[in-house]
Coordinates of C-alpha atoms in Angstrom, one line a residue:
M1 CA -105.4 -66.2 16.6
T2 CA -109.1 -66.5 18.4
K3 CA -111.4 -64.6 18.7
I4 CA -115.0 -64.4 20.6
N5 CA -118.0 -62.0 21.2
L6 CA -121.4 -62.3 22.3
I7 CA -124.3 -60.0 23.2
F8 CA -126.6 -61.9 25.5
N9 CA -130.8 -60.8 26.5
E10 CA -133.3 -63.0 27.9
N11 CA -135.3 -59.9 28.3
R12 CA -135.6 -59.1 24.2
N13 CA -135.3 -59.7 20.9
I14 CA -131.8 -58.8 19.6
Q15 CA -131.7 -60.8 16.2
K16 CA -131.6 -57.3 14.1
E17 CA -128.6 -56.2 15.8
Q18 CA -125.7 -57.7 14.2
S19 CA -124.4 -54.1 13.4
R20 CA -123.3 -54.2 16.7
L21 CA -121.8 -57.4 17.1
E22 CA -119.4 -56.7 13.8
R23 CA -118.3 -53.5 15.7
M24 CA -117.4 -55.6 18.5
G25 CA -115.7 -58.2 16.5
L26 CA -112.8 -55.6 15.2
K27 CA -112.1 -58.0 12.1
D28 CA -114.2 -59.4 9.2
E29 CA -113.6 -62.7 9.1
L30 CA -115.5 -63.3 11.9
T31 CA -118.4 -66.0 11.2
I32 CA -122.0 -64.5 13.5
V33 CA -124.9 -66.6 15.0
S34 CA -128.4 -65.2 16.0
D35 CA -131.2 -66.1 17.0
E36 CA -134.2 -64.3 19.2
H37 CA -131.6 -64.2 22.3
L38 CA -128.4 -64.4 21.7
L39 CA -125.9 -62.6 19.4
A40 CA -122.5 -64.1 18.3
S41 CA -119.5 -64.0 16.5
A42 CA -116.4 -66.6 16.4
R43 CA -113.9 -67.9 14.0
P44 CA -116.0 -70.7 12.1
E45 CA -113.7 -73.4 13.3
Q46 CA -114.6 -72.4 16.9
M47 CA -117.8 -71.9 16.5
Y48 CA -121.5 -74.5 17.0
Y49 CA -124.6 -73.5 17.2
D50 CA -127.7 -75.4 16.8
S51 CA -130.6 -73.0 15.8
Q52 CA -133.5 -75.6 16.2
R53 CA -131.8 -76.7 20.3
K54 CA -130.6 -73.6 20.7
C55 CA -127.8 -74.9 22.0
G56 CA -124.3 -74.8 20.9
C57 CA -120.6 -74.0 22.4
F58 CA -118.4 -70.8 21.4
W59 CA -114.7 -70.6 22.4
S60 CA -110.9 -69.4 22.2
G61 CA -107.9 -70.9 22.5
V62 CA -106.0 -74.3 22.2
L63 CA -106.9 -77.7 23.3
D64 CA -103.7 -79.3 24.4
N65 CA -105.6 -82.9 24.7
E66 CA -108.0 -82.7 22.5
E67 CA -107.3 -86.3 21.0
E68 CA -108.3 -87.4 24.9
L69 CA -111.5 -85.2 24.8
R70 CA -112.5 -86.8 21.4
R71 CA -112.1 -90.4 22.7
I72 CA -114.3 -89.8 25.9
W73 CA -116.6 -87.7 23.0
E74 CA -116.9 -91.4 21.3
Q75 CA -117.4 -93.5 24.3
Y76 CA -120.9 -91.3 24.9
R77 CA -121.3 -90.6 21.2
P78 CA -119.6 -93.3 18.9
Q79 CA -119.0 -92.7 15.4
S80 CA -119.0 -88.9 16.2
T81 CA -117.3 -86.4 14.0
G82 CA -117.4 -82.8 13.7
S83 CA -115.4 -79.7 14.8
S84 CA -113.8 -79.1 18.5
A85 CA -116.9 -77.0 18.9
K86 CA -119.1 -79.7 18.1
M87 CA -117.4 -82.2 20.4
L88 CA -117.3 -80.1 23.2
A89 CA -120.6 -78.6 23.0
Q90 CA -122.4 -82.1 23.0
L91 CA -119.7 -83.1 25.7
Y92 CA -121.3 -80.5 27.6
E93 CA -124.8 -81.9 27.3
I94 CA -123.4 -85.3 28.7
L95 CA -121.3 -84.5 31.7
N96 CA -122.3 -80.5 32.4
E97 CA -119.3 -79.5 34.8
K98 CA -117.5 -82.5 35.4
L99 CA -116.0 -81.4 31.6
F100 CA -114.2 -78.4 33.2
E101 CA -112.1 -80.4 35.1
K102 CA -111.2 -82.8 31.8
L103 CA -109.7 -79.5 30.1
D104 CA -106.0 -79.2 29.3
G105 CA -105.1 -75.6 27.4
G106 CA -105.7 -71.9 27.0
F107 CA -108.9 -71.1 26.6
V108 CA -112.3 -69.5 27.3
I109 CA -115.2 -71.6 26.4
I110 CA -119.0 -70.7 26.2
F111 CA -121.3 -73.0 26.6
I112 CA -125.2 -72.3 25.3
Q113 CA -128.1 -74.4 26.6
G114 CA -131.5 -72.1 25.5
H115 CA -131.2 -68.9 28.0
Q116 CA -128.9 -70.3 30.1
L117 CA -125.0 -68.9 29.1
H118 CA -122.1 -71.3 31.1
I119 CA -118.6 -69.7 30.5
V120 CA -115.2 -71.3 31.6
R121 CA -111.8 -69.7 31.9
D122 CA -108.9 -71.9 31.6
P123 CA -106.6 -72.5 35.4
M124 CA -103.6 -70.5 34.4
G125 CA -105.3 -67.6 32.6
V126 CA -103.7 -68.1 29.1
K127 CA -107.1 -66.1 27.7
T128 CA -109.2 -63.9 29.0
L129 CA -112.7 -63.1 29.1
Y130 CA -114.6 -59.3 29.9
Y131 CA -117.8 -58.7 30.0
T132 CA -120.0 -56.0 31.5
R133 CA -124.0 -55.9 32.0
K134 CA -126.1 -52.9 30.8
P135 CA -129.1 -51.5 32.9
D136 CA -131.7 -53.1 30.3
G137 CA -130.1 -56.3 31.8
E138 CA -128.4 -57.0 28.4
W139 CA -124.9 -58.8 28.6
L140 CA -122.0 -58.1 26.3
F141 CA -118.7 -60.3 26.3
S142 CA -115.8 -60.0 24.3
D143 CA -112.5 -61.6 24.9
Q144 CA -111.0 -57.9 24.4
I145 CA -112.2 -55.0 26.4
K146 CA -112.1 -52.7 23.7
G147 CA -114.9 -54.9 21.9
L148 CA -117.2 -54.1 24.6
F149 CA -116.7 -50.1 23.7
A150 CA -116.8 -50.4 20.3
E151 CA -120.2 -51.8 20.3
G152 CA -121.0 -48.5 20.7
S153 CA -123.5 -48.5 23.7
R154 CA -121.1 -47.8 26.6
T155 CA -118.6 -45.4 27.6
P156 CA -115.2 -45.9 29.1
V157 CA -115.1 -44.6 32.7
I158 CA -112.8 -44.6 35.4
N159 CA -113.8 -43.8 38.7
R160 CA -112.2 -44.1 42.5
S161 CA -112.3 -48.0 42.3
S162 CA -110.6 -47.6 39.0
L163 CA -108.2 -45.4 40.6
L164 CA -107.2 -47.8 43.3
E165 CA -106.6 -50.0 40.8
L166 CA -104.6 -48.6 38.4
F167 CA -102.3 -46.4 41.2
A168 CA -101.9 -48.9 44.2
L169 CA -102.0 -52.1 42.2
G170 CA -101.4 -51.3 38.8
P171 CA -100.2 -52.3 35.7
S172 CA -101.8 -55.4 37.8
H173 CA -105.4 -55.4 39.2
T174 CA -107.3 -57.3 41.5
E175 CA -108.7 -61.0 39.7
G176 CA -112.0 -60.3 37.9
Q177 CA -111.6 -56.4 37.5
T178 CA -110.1 -54.3 35.8
F179 CA -109.4 -50.3 35.5
Y180 CA -113.1 -50.1 33.8
K181 CA -116.1 -49.2 35.7
N182 CA -119.0 -52.1 35.5
V183 CA -116.1 -54.1 33.5
A184 CA -115.3 -57.1 35.1
E185 CA -113.1 -60.4 34.0
L186 CA -113.7 -64.2 34.1
P187 CA -111.0 -65.0 36.8
I188 CA -108.6 -67.6 36.5
G189 CA -109.6 -71.1 36.9
H190 CA -113.4 -70.1 37.3
A191 CA -117.0 -70.7 35.3
L192 CA -119.5 -68.1 35.2
L193 CA -123.3 -69.3 35.3
I194 CA -126.2 -66.7 34.3
R195 CA -129.3 -68.4 34.4
D196 CA -132.8 -66.5 34.9
R197 CA -131.1 -63.4 34.8
K198 CA -128.8 -64.2 37.5
E199 CA -125.0 -64.5 37.5
S200 CA -122.6 -67.1 40.0
L201 CA -119.0 -67.5 39.8
H202 CA -117.8 -71.1 40.6
E203 CA -113.9 -72.0 41.4
Y204 CA -113.8 -75.3 39.6
F205 CA -109.9 -75.3 40.0
E206 CA -108.7 -75.8 43.5
L207 CA -105.5 -76.6 44.7
N208 CA -105.3 -79.7 46.5
V209 CA -103.1 -79.5 49.7
H210 CA -101.2 -82.7 50.6
R211 CA -97.8 -84.3 52.3
H212 CA -94.9 -84.3 49.9
N213 CA -93.9 -88.1 50.2
E214 CA -91.3 -88.2 47.0
D215 CA -87.7 -88.4 47.9
L216 CA -85.0 -85.2 46.2
A217 CA -84.2 -87.7 43.5
T218 CA -87.4 -88.7 42.6
T219 CA -89.3 -85.5 42.7
A220 CA -86.6 -84.4 40.1
A221 CA -87.4 -86.8 37.7
H222 CA -91.1 -86.3 38.0
I223 CA -90.5 -82.9 37.7
R224 CA -88.5 -83.7 34.6
Q225 CA -91.3 -85.3 32.8
M226 CA -93.5 -83.2 33.6
V227 CA -91.8 -80.8 31.6
Q228 CA -91.5 -82.7 29.0
D229 CA -95.3 -83.8 28.8
S230 CA -96.5 -80.1 28.7
L231 CA -93.8 -79.3 26.4
N232 CA -95.1 -82.3 23.7
R233 CA -98.2 -81.4 24.4
Q234 CA -97.8 -77.4 23.6
C235 CA -96.1 -78.6 20.4
E236 CA -98.5 -81.4 19.0
A237 CA -101.6 -78.8 19.3
S238 CA -100.0 -76.0 17.9
Q239 CA -97.6 -77.2 15.6
V240 CA -94.2 -75.0 17.3
H241 CA -90.9 -76.0 15.4
A242 CA -89.4 -72.8 17.2
A243 CA -88.5 -71.4 20.5
F244 CA -87.3 -67.9 22.2
L245 CA -83.8 -67.9 23.5
S246 CA -82.5 -65.5 26.3
G247 CA -79.6 -67.9 27.9
G248 CA -81.5 -68.2 31.1
L249 CA -82.3 -71.5 33.0
D250 CA -86.0 -71.4 31.4
S251 CA -85.9 -70.8 27.7
S252 CA -82.5 -73.4 27.7
I253 CA -84.5 -76.3 29.0
L254 CA -87.0 -76.0 26.5
C255 CA -85.0 -75.3 23.8
A256 CA -82.5 -78.6 24.8
L257 CA -86.0 -80.7 25.2
A258 CA -87.3 -79.5 21.9
A259 CA -84.3 -79.7 19.8
Q260 CA -84.8 -83.4 20.2
R261 CA -88.1 -83.4 18.9
G262 CA -86.5 -82.2 15.3
P263 CA -84.8 -78.9 13.9
L264 CA -85.2 -75.9 16.0
N265 CA -85.0 -72.4 15.3
T266 CA -84.6 -70.4 17.7
F267 CA -84.8 -66.2 18.5
S268 CA -83.2 -63.7 21.2
L269 CA -84.1 -59.9 21.4
D270 CA -81.2 -57.3 22.5
Y271 CA -81.6 -53.6 22.1
E272 CA -79.2 -51.4 19.8
G273 CA -76.1 -50.2 21.6
N274 CA -76.5 -52.3 24.6
E275 CA -73.3 -53.6 23.9
Q276 CA -71.8 -50.5 24.6
Y277 CA -74.0 -49.1 27.4
F278 CA -75.5 -51.7 29.2
K279 CA -74.7 -51.4 33.4
G280 CA -75.4 -54.4 35.6
Y281 CA -77.4 -54.3 38.6
A282 CA -79.0 -56.1 41.4
Y283 CA -81.5 -57.8 39.2
Q284 CA -79.5 -58.2 35.7
T285 CA -76.0 -59.0 36.5
T286 CA -74.9 -60.1 33.2
R287 CA -76.4 -59.8 29.0
D288 CA -77.4 -62.7 27.5
N289 CA -74.9 -63.1 24.3
D290 CA -72.2 -65.8 25.8
Y291 CA -75.0 -68.0 27.2
I292 CA -77.0 -68.1 24.0
D293 CA -73.9 -68.6 22.2
A294 CA -73.0 -72.1 24.3
M295 CA -76.5 -73.4 23.7
V296 CA -76.4 -72.5 20.3
Q297 CA -73.2 -74.4 19.5
R298 CA -74.1 -77.6 22.0
Y299 CA -77.3 -78.0 20.1
Q300 CA -76.7 -76.4 16.6
F301 CA -79.8 -74.1 16.6
H302 CA -81.0 -72.2 14.0
H303 CA -80.7 -68.9 16.0
Q304 CA -81.3 -65.5 14.9
P305 CA -80.5 -62.8 17.3
L306 CA -83.1 -59.7 16.8
L307 CA -81.8 -56.4 17.5
I308 CA -84.6 -53.4 17.8
T309 CA -83.5 -49.8 17.8
Q310 CA -84.4 -47.4 20.5
R311 CA -87.1 -45.3 17.7
E312 CA -88.7 -48.7 17.1
C313 CA -88.9 -49.3 20.9
E314 CA -90.4 -45.7 21.5
E315 CA -92.9 -45.6 18.8
L316 CA -94.7 -48.8 19.0
L317 CA -95.4 -47.7 22.8
E318 CA -99.1 -46.6 21.6
T319 CA -99.7 -50.0 19.7
A320 CA -98.7 -52.2 22.5
M321 CA -100.9 -49.7 24.9
V322 CA -103.9 -50.5 23.2
G323 CA -103.2 -54.2 22.6
R324 CA -103.4 -54.0 26.6
D325 CA -106.2 -51.6 26.5
G326 CA -104.3 -49.8 29.4
P327 CA -100.8 -48.8 30.1
G328 CA -98.8 -51.6 30.6
M329 CA -95.2 -52.4 30.8
A330 CA -93.6 -50.0 28.8
D331 CA -91.2 -51.0 26.6
V332 CA -91.2 -54.6 27.8
D333 CA -94.5 -54.2 26.2
S334 CA -93.3 -52.8 23.3
S335 CA -89.9 -54.6 22.4
L336 CA -92.1 -57.7 22.9
L337 CA -94.2 -56.8 20.4
W338 CA -91.7 -55.6 18.0
M339 CA -90.2 -59.3 18.9
Y340 CA -93.9 -61.2 18.1
R341 CA -93.9 -59.3 14.5
K342 CA -90.1 -60.3 13.3
V343 CA -90.9 -64.0 14.3
K344 CA -94.3 -64.1 12.9
E345 CA -92.5 -63.3 9.5
Q346 CA -91.2 -66.7 9.7
T347 CA -93.3 -69.1 12.5
D348 CA -96.8 -69.2 13.1
S349 CA -96.2 -70.7 16.9
V350 CA -93.1 -70.4 19.2
L351 CA -92.3 -71.7 22.9
T352 CA -91.2 -69.0 25.6
G353 CA -89.6 -70.1 29.0
E354 CA -92.6 -67.6 31.1
C355 CA -94.1 -68.7 33.8
S356 CA -91.4 -70.8 35.3
D357 CA -90.2 -68.6 38.0
E358 CA -93.9 -68.3 39.8
L359 CA -94.1 -72.0 40.0
F360 CA -90.5 -72.7 40.9
G361 CA -89.8 -69.9 43.0
G362 CA -87.5 -68.0 41.1
Y363 CA -88.2 -64.3 41.8
P364 CA -85.8 -63.0 44.7
W365 CA -88.8 -62.2 47.2
F366 CA -89.2 -65.9 47.3
Y367 CA -85.9 -66.4 49.2
R368 CA -84.3 -62.7 50.1
S369 CA -85.0 -61.7 53.8
D370 CA -86.1 -58.2 53.2
L371 CA -88.8 -59.2 51.0
V372 CA -90.1 -62.4 52.2
D373 CA -91.8 -60.7 55.0
L374 CA -93.3 -57.9 54.0
K375 CA -96.8 -58.6 54.3
S376 CA -97.6 -57.1 50.9
F377 CA -97.0 -57.3 47.3
P378 CA -93.3 -57.5 46.6
W379 CA -93.2 -56.0 43.4
L380 CA -95.3 -53.1 44.8
Q381 CA -92.3 -51.3 46.8
S382 CA -93.5 -47.8 45.4
L383 CA -96.7 -47.0 46.9
P384 CA -95.9 -44.0 49.0
Q385 CA -93.6 -42.6 45.8
R386 CA -96.6 -43.3 43.5
V387 CA -98.8 -41.3 45.8
K388 CA -96.4 -38.3 45.7
L389 CA -97.0 -38.5 42.0
L390 CA -100.6 -37.8 42.1
R391 CA -102.7 -34.1 42.5
A392 CA -105.3 -33.2 45.0
P393 CA -107.9 -34.5 45.2
I394 CA -107.1 -37.9 43.6
N395 CA -104.3 -38.3 46.1
E396 CA -106.6 -38.5 48.9
L397 CA -107.4 -42.0 48.2
D398 CA -106.5 -45.0 50.9
Y399 CA -104.2 -46.6 48.1
E400 CA -101.9 -48.3 51.1
G401 CA -105.8 -49.6 52.3
A402 CA -106.7 -50.9 48.9
M403 CA -103.3 -52.6 48.1
R404 CA -103.3 -54.0 51.8
A405 CA -107.3 -55.6 51.0
A406 CA -105.8 -57.1 48.2
Y407 CA -102.8 -58.3 49.5
W408 CA -104.5 -60.4 52.5
A409 CA -107.7 -61.0 50.4
T410 CA -105.6 -63.4 48.3
V411 CA -103.3 -64.9 51.5
Q412 CA -106.6 -65.9 52.9
R413 CA -108.0 -67.8 50.1
A414 CA -104.1 -69.7 49.2
P415 CA -104.9 -73.4 50.3
K416 CA -102.8 -74.3 53.1
D417 CA -101.6 -77.3 55.2
P418 CA -101.7 -77.0 58.9
F419 CA -98.4 -79.3 59.1
D420 CA -96.4 -77.2 56.6
S421 CA -93.1 -75.8 58.7
E422 CA -93.5 -71.9 58.5
Q423 CA -91.2 -71.9 55.8
D424 CA -93.3 -73.7 53.1
Q425 CA -96.3 -71.7 54.6
R426 CA -94.4 -68.9 53.1
A427 CA -93.5 -70.6 50.0
K428 CA -97.2 -71.6 49.2
T429 CA -98.6 -68.2 50.0
M430 CA -95.8 -66.4 47.8
T431 CA -96.8 -69.1 45.2
Y432 CA -100.1 -68.3 44.9
L433 CA -99.9 -64.7 45.2
T434 CA -97.4 -64.9 42.2
V435 CA -99.2 -66.8 40.1
H436 CA -102.7 -64.8 41.3
W437 CA -101.2 -61.6 40.5
F438 CA -97.6 -61.0 38.7
M439 CA -98.1 -64.1 36.7
Q440 CA -101.1 -62.9 35.1
T441 CA -99.4 -59.5 34.5
L442 CA -97.0 -60.7 32.4
I443 CA -100.0 -63.7 31.1
Q444 CA -101.9 -60.9 29.7
R445 CA -99.2 -58.9 28.0
Q446 CA -97.8 -62.3 26.6
E447 CA -101.4 -62.9 24.9
A448 CA -102.0 -59.2 23.8
M449 CA -98.7 -58.6 22.4
A450 CA -98.8 -62.0 20.5
E451 CA -103.2 -61.3 19.4
L452 CA -101.4 -58.0 17.7
T453 CA -99.3 -59.7 15.8
G454 CA -101.4 -63.4 14.9
L455 CA -98.5 -65.1 16.8
T456 CA -99.1 -68.2 18.7
V457 CA -96.9 -68.3 22.1
R458 CA -97.1 -71.3 23.9
A459 CA -95.5 -71.3 27.8
P460 CA -94.8 -75.7 28.9
F461 CA -94.2 -74.0 32.4
C462 CA -97.4 -72.5 32.3
D463 CA -99.5 -76.0 33.2
A464 CA -102.0 -76.7 35.6
K465 CA -100.7 -80.2 36.5
L466 CA -97.6 -79.0 37.1
Y467 CA -98.5 -76.2 39.3
Q468 CA -100.8 -78.4 41.4
Y469 CA -97.4 -80.9 41.7
L470 CA -94.9 -78.1 42.6
Y471 CA -97.0 -76.4 45.0
N472 CA -97.0 -79.2 47.7
V473 CA -92.7 -79.6 47.3
P474 CA -91.1 -78.7 49.7
W475 CA -89.2 -75.0 49.7
S476 CA -86.2 -77.0 51.0
M477 CA -86.0 -78.7 47.4
K478 CA -87.0 -75.4 45.3
F479 CA -84.5 -73.7 46.8
L480 CA -81.5 -76.5 46.5
K481 CA -78.2 -75.5 47.9
G482 CA -79.3 -72.3 48.2
E483 CA -79.6 -71.5 44.6
E484 CA -83.1 -70.1 42.9
K485 CA -85.0 -73.0 41.2
G486 CA -82.2 -75.3 42.6
L487 CA -84.5 -78.3 42.1
L488 CA -85.2 -77.7 38.3
R489 CA -81.4 -76.7 37.7
M490 CA -80.9 -80.5 39.4
A491 CA -83.8 -81.7 37.2
F492 CA -82.4 -80.7 34.0
E493 CA -78.5 -80.1 34.7
D494 CA -77.0 -82.8 32.0
K495 CA -79.0 -81.1 29.7
L496 CA -77.2 -77.8 29.5
P497 CA -73.6 -76.2 29.6
A498 CA -73.0 -75.8 32.9
Q499 CA -72.7 -71.9 33.1
V500 CA -76.1 -71.7 31.6
A501 CA -77.4 -74.5 34.3
H502 CA -76.2 -72.0 37.3
R503 CA -76.6 -69.0 35.5
K504 CA -78.3 -66.4 37.9
K505 CA -81.5 -65.5 36.8
N506 CA -81.9 -62.3 34.9
P507 CA -85.4 -60.8 34.3
Y508 CA -86.5 -59.9 30.7
P509 CA -83.7 -57.5 28.9
K510 CA -84.3 -53.8 28.8
T511 CA -82.3 -50.5 27.0
Y512 CA -79.9 -48.9 28.8
H513 CA -79.5 -46.3 25.4
P514 CA -79.2 -42.7 26.1
E515 CA -80.8 -42.4 23.0
Y516 CA -84.2 -44.3 24.5
T517 CA -84.4 -41.7 27.5
R518 CA -83.9 -38.5 25.3
R519 CA -86.5 -40.1 23.2
V520 CA -89.2 -40.8 25.4
K521 CA -88.3 -37.4 27.8
Q522 CA -89.0 -35.2 24.4
R523 CA -92.2 -37.1 23.5
L524 CA -93.6 -36.8 27.2
Q525 CA -92.7 -33.4 28.0
S526 CA -94.4 -32.8 24.4
L527 CA -97.7 -34.8 25.8
L528 CA -97.1 -32.8 29.5
N529 CA -97.1 -28.9 27.3
D530 CA -100.1 -29.7 25.3
P531 CA -103.1 -27.6 26.9
E532 CA -105.5 -30.6 26.3
C533 CA -103.1 -32.8 28.6
R534 CA -105.0 -35.9 30.3
M535 CA -102.4 -37.1 32.9
C536 CA -102.6 -33.5 34.6
E537 CA -106.3 -34.4 35.5
L538 CA -104.8 -37.3 37.6
L539 CA -100.9 -36.1 37.9
D540 CA -99.3 -33.8 39.9
P541 CA -97.5 -31.6 36.5
A542 CA -95.0 -30.3 38.6
A543 CA -93.8 -33.9 40.0
L544 CA -94.3 -35.1 36.6
Q545 CA -91.9 -32.4 35.4
Q546 CA -89.2 -33.2 38.2
L547 CA -89.9 -36.8 36.6
I548 CA -88.6 -35.5 33.2
D549 CA -85.7 -33.6 34.9
T550 CA -84.5 -35.8 36.1
D551 CA -84.8 -38.9 33.7
G552 CA -87.1 -40.7 36.3
G553 CA -84.4 -40.5 38.8
S554 CA -86.6 -38.5 41.3
F555 CA -88.7 -42.0 41.6
A556 CA -86.4 -44.1 43.3
K557 CA -88.0 -47.4 43.2
P558 CA -89.4 -49.4 40.0
W559 CA -93.2 -48.6 39.6
F560 CA -93.5 -52.7 39.0
G561 CA -91.6 -55.4 39.2
Q562 CA -87.8 -55.0 38.3
L563 CA -87.5 -53.3 35.0
M564 CA -90.2 -50.5 35.7
M565 CA -87.7 -47.4 37.0
G566 CA -85.9 -44.3 34.9
P567 CA -86.9 -44.2 31.3
Q568 CA -89.2 -47.4 31.7
L569 CA -91.1 -44.9 33.9
L570 CA -91.4 -42.2 31.8
A571 CA -92.6 -44.6 28.9
Y572 CA -95.2 -45.5 31.3
F573 CA -96.8 -42.2 31.8
I574 CA -96.4 -42.0 27.8
Q575 CA -98.9 -44.9 27.7
L576 CA -101.0 -43.6 30.6
E577 CA -101.8 -40.7 28.4
L578 CA -101.9 -42.3 25.4
W579 CA -104.7 -44.6 27.0
L580 CA -106.8 -41.5 28.9
R581 CA -107.2 -39.9 25.2
R582 CA -107.6 -42.4 22.7
Y583 CA -110.1 -44.5 25.0
Q584 CA -111.4 -40.8 25.6
I585 CA -111.4 -42.2 29.1
R586 CA -114.3 -40.3 31.3
I587 CA -113.1 -39.4 34.7
E588 CA -116.0 -39.8 37.9
F589 CA -114.5 -38.7 41.2

């Protein structure tokens, strides 16, 4: 996996402070570059620095159009050769910000010119960069929050603003912010310029709004080609010959397309005992097995079902939390981490169907009448119950106001067409909200778990060109025949068995086994009984005890999304306590 860390200070010499950077890097195989005002570390193949001219490039991620960029480079610098970092550095000298629009993939790139830094993040948010500025004017940058604190000069702090993020919006967070005081995130599709001791943010990727003039058949054909093109680019860039196969629409489409490129290894996840304890409900109506079997029978994949135990799912909660640098999606995170580890034993890269629902309108809040007009985040319906879990005076903050402000700020940024119908305006707004909030939570989960294992995970639906195109497609096409993702189903119906092509969307699988409930109850009870319990500084112990006594049932709605209720919520509070302890979080209130 890639890695990048920087210390930058225009005011003083930091050349002799390499040990700080080594602590930020957290790994030994990084190469370190140093000059008067800059310390930077990255993997050798992803860094280029000319110490005489004091210019260069450090980057993290994957470029899916590197060959295209090299052709542009050769136009300006004939017979040019060298690393990707050298190419990017020289293209930036030539094109400056115009280069950003030509980049395709998941990346963070830092360009250096003298005492100027220009940092760009990909339009879909696949890669992250966090930064903080110290009182003396020094900047710290890392692609993991833990890197900023490992450097040694800062203590993790959560303040009132952090608490509003954590309990009104978590595990999602406001774009550009984090759960930590004075730690910022570079927003998706943005570039950060630091010059003359000042910073400025610029959104270089902006959606274009226009009338969609293609008919249904042409639109379906266009989508089919775009998905195929994205898959081809990502497979070639990352040498992918494996995929996750859940039997759902999205993963099945990608597996069918990838099979045209050659033999494909596929993997699926299930939980020990789910064949006995599974109970269908509104969001998860069926198990995956029959649909997986139908795809394997049709395409003859080399398929491996992976079965995680309840013990493994519970024990990995802390490791998954450390990967995310905070409480996340509990056993969804830990089981994903476990699956990535198993897959990494056999391959370095794998395809996933993530990010289709956000672009094609697959989530219930795109079409269910009780969700589409909420005027708030539809995946955060539990706020009143959240506040009841908090102790005084933590519960006195304006969590409702914070959530509403975050919602309306995003709605106002969503590009709109004044000639759209009310239905299409609503669909555009919901797409923008979901991409910038819900999808970012899932992508950061994916990348954090991948970073822990060294597995490269590629998501062909997570593509800026596809996002731009679909944003203007009318809702009547996306919801063709009253079926979620009806347009996507039409585009690939001939590639799939009928029962797969029209299978109702199921979320990521979760465990239903009572053994998991027993394990998380016991662990949370032990943490709550500990005199050093940290979460009791924030949460009402009596409310937590009721939550444990009722197997999470006293909290009636999912904490977040569709899955985080019952035992999953107990697991979330385990992660919260472990985060407060392990990171030695200081609370300012």
